[in-house]
Coordinates of C-alpha atoms in Angstrom, one line a residue:
M43 CA 107.0 155.1 108.3
S44 CA 109.5 153.1 106.7
A45 CA 107.3 150.4 106.3
A46 CA 104.7 152.8 104.4
W47 CA 107.9 154.3 102.3
S48 CA 108.6 150.3 101.3
V49 CA 105.3 149.6 100.4
A50 CA 104.8 153.1 98.0
A51 CA 108.5 152.3 96.7
G52 CA 107.2 148.7 95.9
L53 CA 103.9 149.8 94.4
L54 CA 105.8 152.5 92.1
L55 CA 108.1 149.9 91.0
L56 CA 105.2 147.7 89.8
L57 CA 103.2 150.9 87.9
L58 CA 106.8 151.6 86.2
W59 CA 107.0 147.7 85.1
A60 CA 103.6 147.5 84.4
R61 CA 104.0 150.4 81.8
H62 CA 107.2 149.1 80.6
R63 CA 105.4 145.6 79.6
G64 CA 102.1 147.0 78.6
L65 CA 99.2 146.8 81.2
E66 CA 97.0 144.6 79.1
A67 CA 100.3 142.4 78.9
V68 CA 100.3 142.4 82.6
L69 CA 96.8 141.7 83.0
V70 CA 96.8 138.8 80.5
H71 CA 99.9 136.8 81.6
H72 CA 100.5 138.2 85.6
R73 CA 96.8 138.6 86.4
W74 CA 97.7 137.3 89.9
L75 CA 99.4 140.3 90.8
F76 CA 96.2 142.9 90.1
V77 CA 94.0 140.1 91.7
C78 CA 96.1 140.0 94.8
L79 CA 97.1 143.5 95.2
F80 CA 93.9 145.1 94.4
L81 CA 90.9 142.6 94.0
L82 CA 91.3 140.8 97.2
P83 CA 91.3 143.5 99.5
L84 CA 88.5 145.2 97.9
S85 CA 86.4 141.9 97.9
L86 CA 87.2 141.8 101.7
L87 CA 85.6 145.3 102.1
F88 CA 82.4 144.1 99.7
D89 CA 81.8 141.2 102.1
V90 CA 82.1 143.4 105.1
Y91 CA 79.5 146.0 103.8
Y92 CA 77.0 143.1 103.0
Q93 CA 77.5 141.5 106.5
L94 CA 77.1 145.0 108.1
R95 CA 73.8 145.5 106.1
A96 CA 72.2 142.1 106.8
W97 CA 73.0 142.7 110.4
A98 CA 71.5 146.2 110.4
V99 CA 68.4 144.9 108.6
R100 CA 68.1 142.0 111.2
C101 CA 68.3 144.3 114.3
L102 CA 65.8 147.2 112.6
H103 CA 63.4 144.4 111.3
S104 CA 63.1 147.1 108.6
A105 CA 62.7 144.6 105.6
P106 CA 59.1 143.4 105.9
R107 CA 58.0 147.1 106.3
Q108 CA 60.0 148.1 102.9
H109 CA 59.3 145.1 100.7
G110 CA 56.2 146.4 99.8
Q111 CA 56.9 149.9 99.1
R112 CA 60.1 148.5 97.0
V113 CA 57.6 146.6 95.0
R114 CA 55.5 149.2 94.1
H115 CA 58.3 151.2 93.0
I116 CA 59.1 148.4 90.5
Q117 CA 55.5 148.4 89.1
Q118 CA 55.7 151.9 88.7
Q119 CA 58.7 151.8 86.6
V120 CA 56.8 149.0 84.6
R121 CA 53.9 151.1 84.3
E122 CA 56.1 154.4 83.5
W123 CA 57.8 151.6 80.4
K124 CA 54.3 151.1 79.2
N125 CA 53.3 154.9 79.2
E126 CA 56.5 155.8 77.1
G127 CA 55.0 153.4 74.5
S128 CA 56.6 150.0 75.3
K129 CA 59.7 150.8 72.8
R130 CA 62.3 148.6 74.3
Y131 CA 62.2 145.6 75.8
M132 CA 62.7 145.7 79.6
C133 CA 65.6 143.7 81.9
T134 CA 66.5 144.2 85.8
G135 CA 69.2 147.0 86.3
R136 CA 71.5 145.2 88.1
P137 CA 74.9 145.7 86.3
G138 CA 75.7 142.7 84.2
W139 CA 79.3 142.5 86.1
L140 CA 77.5 141.6 89.5
T141 CA 76.2 138.3 88.3
V142 CA 78.1 135.2 89.1
S143 CA 77.9 134.0 85.1
L144 CA 81.3 134.8 83.3
R145 CA 79.1 135.3 80.5
V146 CA 78.9 138.9 79.1
G147 CA 75.4 140.1 78.4
K148 CA 75.3 143.2 76.2
Y149 CA 71.7 143.5 76.3
K150 CA 71.6 145.6 79.7
K151 CA 72.8 148.6 77.6
T152 CA 70.1 148.7 74.8
H153 CA 67.0 147.5 77.2
K154 CA 65.1 149.4 79.6
N155 CA 66.4 149.0 83.0
I156 CA 64.1 148.3 85.7
M157 CA 65.9 148.9 89.1
I158 CA 65.1 145.9 91.7
N159 CA 66.8 146.6 95.2
L160 CA 65.5 143.3 96.9
M161 CA 68.2 141.9 99.1
D162 CA 66.6 140.6 102.4
V163 CA 65.2 137.6 104.2
L164 CA 61.5 138.9 104.9
E165 CA 60.1 135.8 107.2
V166 CA 61.0 132.7 108.6
D167 CA 57.9 130.8 109.3
S168 CA 58.8 128.0 111.8
E169 CA 55.3 126.2 111.6
R170 CA 55.1 126.4 107.6
K171 CA 58.8 125.7 107.4
I172 CA 59.1 128.1 104.8
V173 CA 61.5 131.0 104.4
R174 CA 60.4 134.0 102.2
V175 CA 63.2 136.0 100.6
E176 CA 63.7 138.5 98.1
P177 CA 65.7 137.5 94.8
L178 CA 68.6 139.0 95.4
V179 CA 69.3 137.4 98.8
T180 CA 72.7 135.0 98.5
M181 CA 73.3 131.7 99.3
G182 CA 76.0 132.9 101.9
Q183 CA 73.4 135.4 103.5
L184 CA 70.7 133.1 103.9
T185 CA 72.7 130.3 105.5
A186 CA 74.0 132.9 108.0
H187 CA 70.7 133.6 108.7
L188 CA 68.9 130.3 108.9
N189 CA 71.4 128.3 111.1
P190 CA 71.6 130.2 113.8
M191 CA 67.8 129.6 113.8
G192 CA 68.3 125.8 113.5
W193 CA 66.8 125.9 110.1
T194 CA 68.7 125.3 106.5
I195 CA 67.2 124.7 102.9
P196 CA 67.1 121.6 101.6
V197 CA 69.6 122.4 98.4
V198 CA 72.3 125.1 99.2
P199 CA 74.0 125.6 95.8
E200 CA 77.7 126.2 96.5
L201 CA 79.1 129.3 95.8
D202 CA 78.3 132.3 98.9
D203 CA 77.3 135.1 95.9
L204 CA 74.6 132.6 94.1
T205 CA 71.5 134.7 94.6
V206 CA 67.9 133.1 94.7
G207 CA 66.4 134.7 91.8
G208 CA 69.2 133.6 89.8
L209 CA 69.0 130.1 91.0
I210 CA 65.2 130.4 90.3
M211 CA 65.2 131.9 87.0
G212 CA 68.3 130.0 85.9
T213 CA 68.9 127.2 87.9
G214 CA 70.7 125.5 91.0
I215 CA 71.8 122.3 92.5
E216 CA 73.9 120.5 95.2
S217 CA 74.9 117.3 96.5
S218 CA 71.8 116.8 98.3
S219 CA 69.5 117.3 95.0
H220 CA 69.4 113.5 94.6
I221 CA 67.1 113.7 97.4
Y222 CA 65.3 117.0 96.7
G223 CA 65.5 117.7 93.2
L224 CA 66.9 121.3 91.9
F225 CA 67.0 124.5 94.0
Q226 CA 63.7 125.3 91.9
H227 CA 62.1 122.1 93.2
T228 CA 62.5 123.5 97.0
C229 CA 60.4 126.5 96.0
V230 CA 56.7 126.6 97.0
A231 CA 55.8 130.0 95.5
Y232 CA 57.0 133.0 93.7
E233 CA 55.9 136.6 93.5
L234 CA 56.4 138.3 90.2
V235 CA 55.7 141.7 88.5
L236 CA 54.6 141.0 85.0
A237 CA 54.4 142.9 82.0
D238 CA 51.3 145.0 82.8
G239 CA 52.7 146.1 86.1
S240 CA 50.7 143.8 88.2
L241 CA 51.6 141.8 90.8
V242 CA 51.1 137.9 90.8
R243 CA 51.7 135.2 93.1
C244 CA 51.9 131.5 91.5
S245 CA 52.3 128.0 93.5
P246 CA 51.2 124.7 92.4
T247 CA 48.0 125.4 93.2
E248 CA 47.5 129.0 92.1
N249 CA 48.6 130.4 88.8
S250 CA 50.4 126.9 88.6
D251 CA 51.1 127.4 84.8
L252 CA 53.3 130.4 85.7
F253 CA 54.8 128.7 88.9
Y254 CA 56.2 125.8 86.2
A255 CA 57.3 128.3 83.6
V256 CA 59.4 130.7 85.6
P257 CA 62.7 128.4 86.3
W258 CA 65.0 128.5 83.4
S259 CA 63.0 131.6 82.1
C260 CA 65.9 133.7 82.9
G261 CA 63.6 136.6 83.8
T262 CA 61.5 136.8 80.3
L263 CA 58.1 136.2 81.8
G264 CA 58.2 138.7 84.5
F265 CA 60.3 140.2 87.7
L266 CA 60.3 138.1 90.6
V267 CA 60.2 140.1 93.8
A268 CA 60.0 137.1 96.5
A269 CA 60.1 133.2 96.6
E270 CA 59.0 131.2 99.4
I271 CA 61.4 128.1 99.9
Q272 CA 61.3 125.1 102.3
M273 CA 62.9 124.8 105.3
I274 CA 64.6 121.4 106.8
P275 CA 66.1 121.5 110.4
A276 CA 69.8 122.3 110.8
K277 CA 72.4 119.9 112.1
K278 CA 76.0 120.5 113.1
Y279 CA 78.1 118.4 111.2
V280 CA 78.1 116.3 108.0
R281 CA 79.8 113.2 108.4
L282 CA 81.7 112.7 105.1
H283 CA 83.4 109.6 104.1
Y284 CA 85.5 109.7 101.2
Q285 CA 86.2 106.6 98.7
P286 CA 89.0 106.6 95.9
V287 CA 87.6 105.0 92.7
R288 CA 89.7 103.6 89.7
G289 CA 88.4 102.7 86.4
L290 CA 85.9 104.5 84.4
Q291 CA 83.2 101.6 84.9
K292 CA 83.6 101.3 88.7
I293 CA 83.6 105.1 89.0
C294 CA 80.2 105.3 87.1
E295 CA 78.7 102.3 88.9
K296 CA 79.7 103.4 92.3
F297 CA 78.6 106.9 92.0
T298 CA 74.8 105.6 90.5
E299 CA 74.7 103.1 93.4
E300 CA 75.4 106.0 96.1
S301 CA 73.1 108.5 94.3
K302 CA 70.2 106.1 94.6
K303 CA 70.7 105.8 98.6
K304 CA 68.3 108.1 100.7
E305 CA 70.2 107.3 103.6
N306 CA 73.0 109.6 102.2
S307 CA 72.1 113.3 102.7
F308 CA 74.7 114.4 100.2
V309 CA 76.3 112.4 97.2
E310 CA 79.4 114.2 95.4
G311 CA 82.3 112.8 93.2
L312 CA 85.2 114.4 92.0
V313 CA 86.8 112.9 88.8
Y314 CA 90.7 113.9 88.5
S315 CA 91.5 111.6 85.4
L316 CA 89.3 109.5 82.9
D317 CA 89.7 106.3 85.4
E318 CA 90.4 108.2 88.8
A319 CA 88.0 109.5 91.2
V320 CA 87.1 109.9 94.6
I321 CA 83.2 109.5 95.5
M322 CA 82.0 111.1 98.7
T323 CA 78.7 110.7 100.7
G324 CA 77.7 112.2 103.5
V325 CA 75.3 112.2 106.3
L326 CA 74.1 115.3 108.6
T327 CA 74.5 114.8 112.6
D328 CA 74.5 116.5 115.7
E329 CA 77.5 114.5 117.1
A330 CA 81.2 114.0 116.0
E331 CA 84.3 112.2 117.2
P332 CA 86.4 115.3 118.1
S333 CA 89.4 113.9 116.6
K334 CA 87.9 113.8 113.5
I335 CA 86.4 117.0 112.9
N336 CA 87.9 118.9 110.1
R337 CA 87.3 122.8 109.8
I338 CA 87.7 123.1 106.3
A339 CA 86.6 126.8 105.8
N340 CA 89.5 128.3 108.0
Y341 CA 91.6 130.0 106.1
Y342 CA 94.8 128.4 106.3
K343 CA 93.2 125.3 105.6
P344 CA 93.9 123.3 101.9
W345 CA 91.4 124.0 99.4
F346 CA 88.9 121.7 99.3
F347 CA 89.5 119.9 96.1
K348 CA 92.9 119.5 96.8
H349 CA 92.3 118.2 100.3
V350 CA 90.2 115.3 98.8
E351 CA 92.8 114.5 96.4
K352 CA 95.2 113.5 98.9
Y353 CA 92.7 110.4 99.5
L354 CA 93.4 109.5 95.8
K355 CA 96.9 109.9 96.0
A356 CA 97.1 107.5 99.6
D357 CA 94.6 105.0 97.7
K358 CA 92.8 104.8 101.0
T359 CA 89.4 105.6 102.3
G360 CA 88.5 108.3 105.0
T361 CA 85.6 109.9 107.2
E362 CA 85.5 113.4 108.7
Y363 CA 83.4 115.5 110.6
I364 CA 83.0 119.0 108.9
P365 CA 80.9 121.7 110.1
S366 CA 77.5 122.0 108.5
R367 CA 77.6 125.3 106.6
Q368 CA 81.1 124.7 105.9
Y369 CA 80.4 121.7 104.0
Y370 CA 77.9 124.0 102.2
H371 CA 80.4 126.2 101.0
R372 CA 83.0 123.9 100.5
H373 CA 84.5 124.8 97.2
T374 CA 83.7 128.8 97.7
R375 CA 87.3 129.7 98.9
S376 CA 88.8 128.4 95.5
I377 CA 85.9 128.8 93.0
F378 CA 86.1 125.1 92.6
W379 CA 89.3 124.8 91.3
E380 CA 88.8 128.1 89.2
L381 CA 91.2 130.2 91.5
Q382 CA 94.3 128.0 90.9
D383 CA 94.5 129.4 87.1
I384 CA 94.4 133.2 88.7
I385 CA 96.5 132.7 91.7
P386 CA 98.4 129.8 90.9
F387 CA 100.3 129.6 94.2
G388 CA 96.8 130.4 96.1
N389 CA 97.2 126.6 97.9
N390 CA 100.6 127.2 98.9
P391 CA 101.1 127.1 102.6
I392 CA 102.7 130.0 103.1
F393 CA 100.1 132.2 100.9
R394 CA 97.2 130.6 102.7
Y395 CA 98.5 131.6 106.1
L396 CA 99.4 135.1 105.3
F397 CA 96.7 136.2 102.7
G398 CA 94.1 133.2 102.8
W399 CA 91.7 135.3 104.8
M400 CA 91.1 137.5 101.8
V401 CA 90.2 134.8 99.8
P402 CA 88.5 134.1 97.1
P403 CA 88.2 137.2 94.8
K404 CA 84.4 138.3 94.5
I405 CA 83.6 137.0 90.9
S406 CA 81.9 140.4 90.0
L407 CA 84.9 142.3 90.7
L408 CA 87.0 139.6 88.4
K409 CA 84.2 140.1 85.6
L410 CA 84.3 144.2 86.2
T411 CA 88.4 144.0 85.7
Q412 CA 89.2 141.6 83.4
G413 CA 89.0 143.6 79.8
E414 CA 88.5 142.6 76.6
A415 CA 91.9 140.9 76.2
I416 CA 91.3 138.5 79.1
R417 CA 87.5 138.3 78.2
K418 CA 88.6 136.7 74.5
L419 CA 91.1 134.6 76.1
Y420 CA 88.9 133.0 78.4
E421 CA 86.2 132.9 75.8
Q422 CA 88.6 130.7 73.6
H423 CA 90.9 128.7 75.8
H424 CA 88.7 128.4 78.9
V425 CA 85.6 126.7 79.8
V426 CA 82.9 126.8 82.6
Q427 CA 80.2 124.6 81.9
D428 CA 77.7 122.5 83.8
M429 CA 76.1 120.0 81.6
L430 CA 72.8 117.7 82.9
V431 CA 72.6 114.2 81.6
P432 CA 70.6 111.1 82.6
V433 CA 73.0 109.1 85.1
K434 CA 72.6 106.1 82.9
S435 CA 74.7 108.2 80.4
L436 CA 77.5 108.9 82.9
E437 CA 80.3 106.7 81.3
T438 CA 79.6 107.7 77.7
S439 CA 79.1 111.4 78.9
I440 CA 82.2 111.5 80.7
Q441 CA 84.1 109.8 78.1
T442 CA 83.0 112.6 75.9
F443 CA 83.9 115.2 78.0
H444 CA 87.5 114.1 78.0
D445 CA 87.6 113.5 74.2
D446 CA 85.9 116.8 73.4
L447 CA 87.6 119.1 76.4
N448 CA 90.1 117.0 78.3
V449 CA 89.5 119.4 81.8
Y450 CA 89.6 118.1 84.9
P451 CA 88.6 117.7 87.7
L452 CA 84.9 117.0 86.6
W453 CA 82.5 117.7 89.2
L454 CA 79.8 115.1 89.5
C455 CA 76.7 116.0 91.5
P456 CA 73.3 114.0 91.1
F457 CA 69.7 115.1 91.1
I458 CA 66.3 113.7 90.7
L459 CA 64.4 115.1 88.0
P460 CA 60.7 115.1 88.7
N461 CA 58.3 114.9 85.4
N462 CA 56.8 118.5 86.3
P463 CA 55.5 120.7 83.3
G464 CA 58.1 123.2 82.1
M465 CA 61.3 123.6 79.9
V466 CA 63.2 121.0 81.7
H467 CA 61.6 117.4 82.7
P468 CA 62.7 113.6 81.8
K469 CA 61.7 111.9 78.6
G470 CA 59.4 109.8 79.8
D471 CA 56.4 109.9 82.6
E472 CA 58.7 109.1 85.9
A473 CA 61.2 111.3 87.7
E474 CA 64.7 110.2 86.9
L475 CA 68.1 110.3 88.3
Y476 CA 70.2 112.6 86.4
V477 CA 73.7 114.1 86.9
D478 CA 75.6 117.4 86.7
I479 CA 78.8 117.0 85.0
G480 CA 80.9 120.6 85.6
A481 CA 83.9 121.3 83.4
Y482 CA 86.0 124.2 84.7
G483 CA 89.1 125.1 83.6
E484 CA 91.4 125.2 80.3
P485 CA 90.8 122.5 78.2
K486 CA 93.8 120.2 77.5
R487 CA 92.4 118.9 74.1
K488 CA 95.3 120.2 71.2
Q489 CA 92.3 120.6 68.7
F490 CA 90.1 122.7 71.3
E491 CA 88.3 125.0 69.7
A492 CA 85.5 127.2 71.7
R493 CA 82.9 127.3 69.1
A494 CA 83.2 123.8 67.4
S495 CA 84.1 121.8 70.5
M496 CA 81.1 123.4 72.3
R497 CA 78.6 122.7 69.7
Q498 CA 79.9 119.1 69.4
M499 CA 79.5 118.5 73.3
E500 CA 76.0 120.8 73.2
K501 CA 74.8 118.0 70.3
F502 CA 75.8 115.1 72.6
V503 CA 73.7 116.1 75.5
R504 CA 70.7 116.7 73.3
S505 CA 71.0 113.4 71.9
V506 CA 71.0 111.8 75.3
H507 CA 67.9 114.0 76.1
G508 CA 70.1 116.0 78.4
F509 CA 70.3 119.9 79.6
Q510 CA 72.8 122.9 79.4
M511 CA 73.0 125.1 82.5
L512 CA 72.1 128.7 80.7
Y513 CA 74.7 130.7 82.8
A514 CA 77.3 129.3 80.5
D515 CA 78.3 130.4 77.0
C516 CA 75.6 128.4 74.4
Y517 CA 76.2 128.1 70.6
M518 CA 73.1 126.4 69.8
T519 CA 71.0 127.7 67.1
R520 CA 67.1 128.6 67.8
E521 CA 65.9 125.4 66.5
E522 CA 68.8 123.6 68.6
F523 CA 67.9 125.3 71.9
W524 CA 64.0 124.5 71.6
D525 CA 65.2 120.9 70.7
M526 CA 66.9 120.9 74.1
F527 CA 64.4 122.5 76.2
D528 CA 60.1 121.9 76.1
G529 CA 59.0 125.5 75.4
S530 CA 55.7 124.6 74.8
L531 CA 54.8 126.1 78.2
Y532 CA 56.9 128.8 78.4
H533 CA 55.5 130.2 74.9
K534 CA 52.2 129.7 75.8
L535 CA 52.5 132.0 78.8
R536 CA 54.7 134.7 76.6
E537 CA 51.6 134.8 74.4
Q538 CA 48.7 135.2 77.1
M539 CA 50.7 137.5 79.2
N540 CA 51.8 139.7 76.3
C541 CA 55.6 139.2 76.8
K542 CA 56.7 139.6 73.5
D543 CA 57.0 143.2 73.6
A544 CA 58.2 143.5 77.1
F545 CA 61.1 140.9 77.4
P546 CA 63.1 139.1 75.1
E547 CA 62.7 135.3 74.3
V548 CA 65.3 133.5 76.4
Y549 CA 67.3 132.4 73.6
D550 CA 67.6 135.7 72.4
K551 CA 68.9 136.6 75.9
I552 CA 71.5 133.9 76.6
C553 CA 72.8 132.5 73.4
K554 CA 76.0 133.6 71.6
A555 CA 74.5 133.5 68.2
A556 CA 71.6 135.7 69.2
R557 CA 73.6 138.3 70.9
H558 CA 74.3 141.4 69.6

């Protein structure tokens, strides 16, 4: 009882202090208080709920029977929209705060919301090596479902809460992408409800134009209701080698060299300053040296990017064996390195041992509770950007990121970009090796100004025939946007399928210059 009274007294004092300082000031300058006391427990409850739900679905085997019914309900909603006169654009009814993107889209309030409750793994076909899933299935859910069956997917984008639909309609990447390409390139078929309410399946051989136009379209060609994704055999461990490299030219040379080796199952780089990085290469294996096994996902373990940095500070190479599913989600606990700005002491051993089991807070809950003041603060003094550039431009690109942003660490992830039709493809006729440069954090450049600095970055990326991931803030004009992306197939299909009255153009949905 005395412990309960102590907690109650502490909360009362906290509330009085917040009232004295002003709640907005506390949330902006001491956000860790709110996150630790409220969002971490709430995030834990969210995880428990979804895990119990997934377990119930697996036990009852109800998803395949209910999928057709749920799709028919979506079709019915679209037909009702048509009967009402098609007066407003349509969009999914999923609240904007539930998405992983930090962008705040206001179109949900003005568009016709179509409720899409599709979050189940539908079928695992071991003969075809295909898993069929609904669009709201998350990466954490999918790997938890497949790994015990001996399977995984070729590209497992990092964060647990990323959904299949978001990774198809937007894009997704992982350190295996130098072999398999982007997440979209591991998909073999999509099922969509179109603007007229019809259900269509598309693949490279069936409605192929639609199949290649869907990725990066951000839900502006139809509503994704199912996807078929390739599977590969899962293995127990990733043998991960850490190689510190110094000097920008040597960093780029080493990263490019390792990215071209198909014997590397995974390639990743963390750049800690303009001339310091650690290049990591991994190989899937079922065998491991017991003394070198590192279970990095245990709640008391150091955040992964801090663990990697130790090799740089010690200036030594190293090799470890990491359980494969823990490797796939290695940056999840610290949200890459974003959590250090929210909970500055989050990697402290005391905090990890006492409260690390509740980390990380849900990105969706962080968005929901951030408020206008924090949103504006993040918009002006924080960047979350992924730029995809040809690997031949890597050295110039890192230098440009340093000059315009000065944000570290930088995430380097290579991927092969095939010359397929659609919004994103190489400039030439052949597949080309690209690299994703991820910048997440507070720019240290003194003259940083969000709009001007990011427009300068976008101009550079266009100049090297690169692409900006569309989850992030985009400041381009419409003309600049369609200079970066190939809209020929996309616009052709929007015309053919009568999408212009049903869905906004992708530019109007994601670019800041177009949002109201």
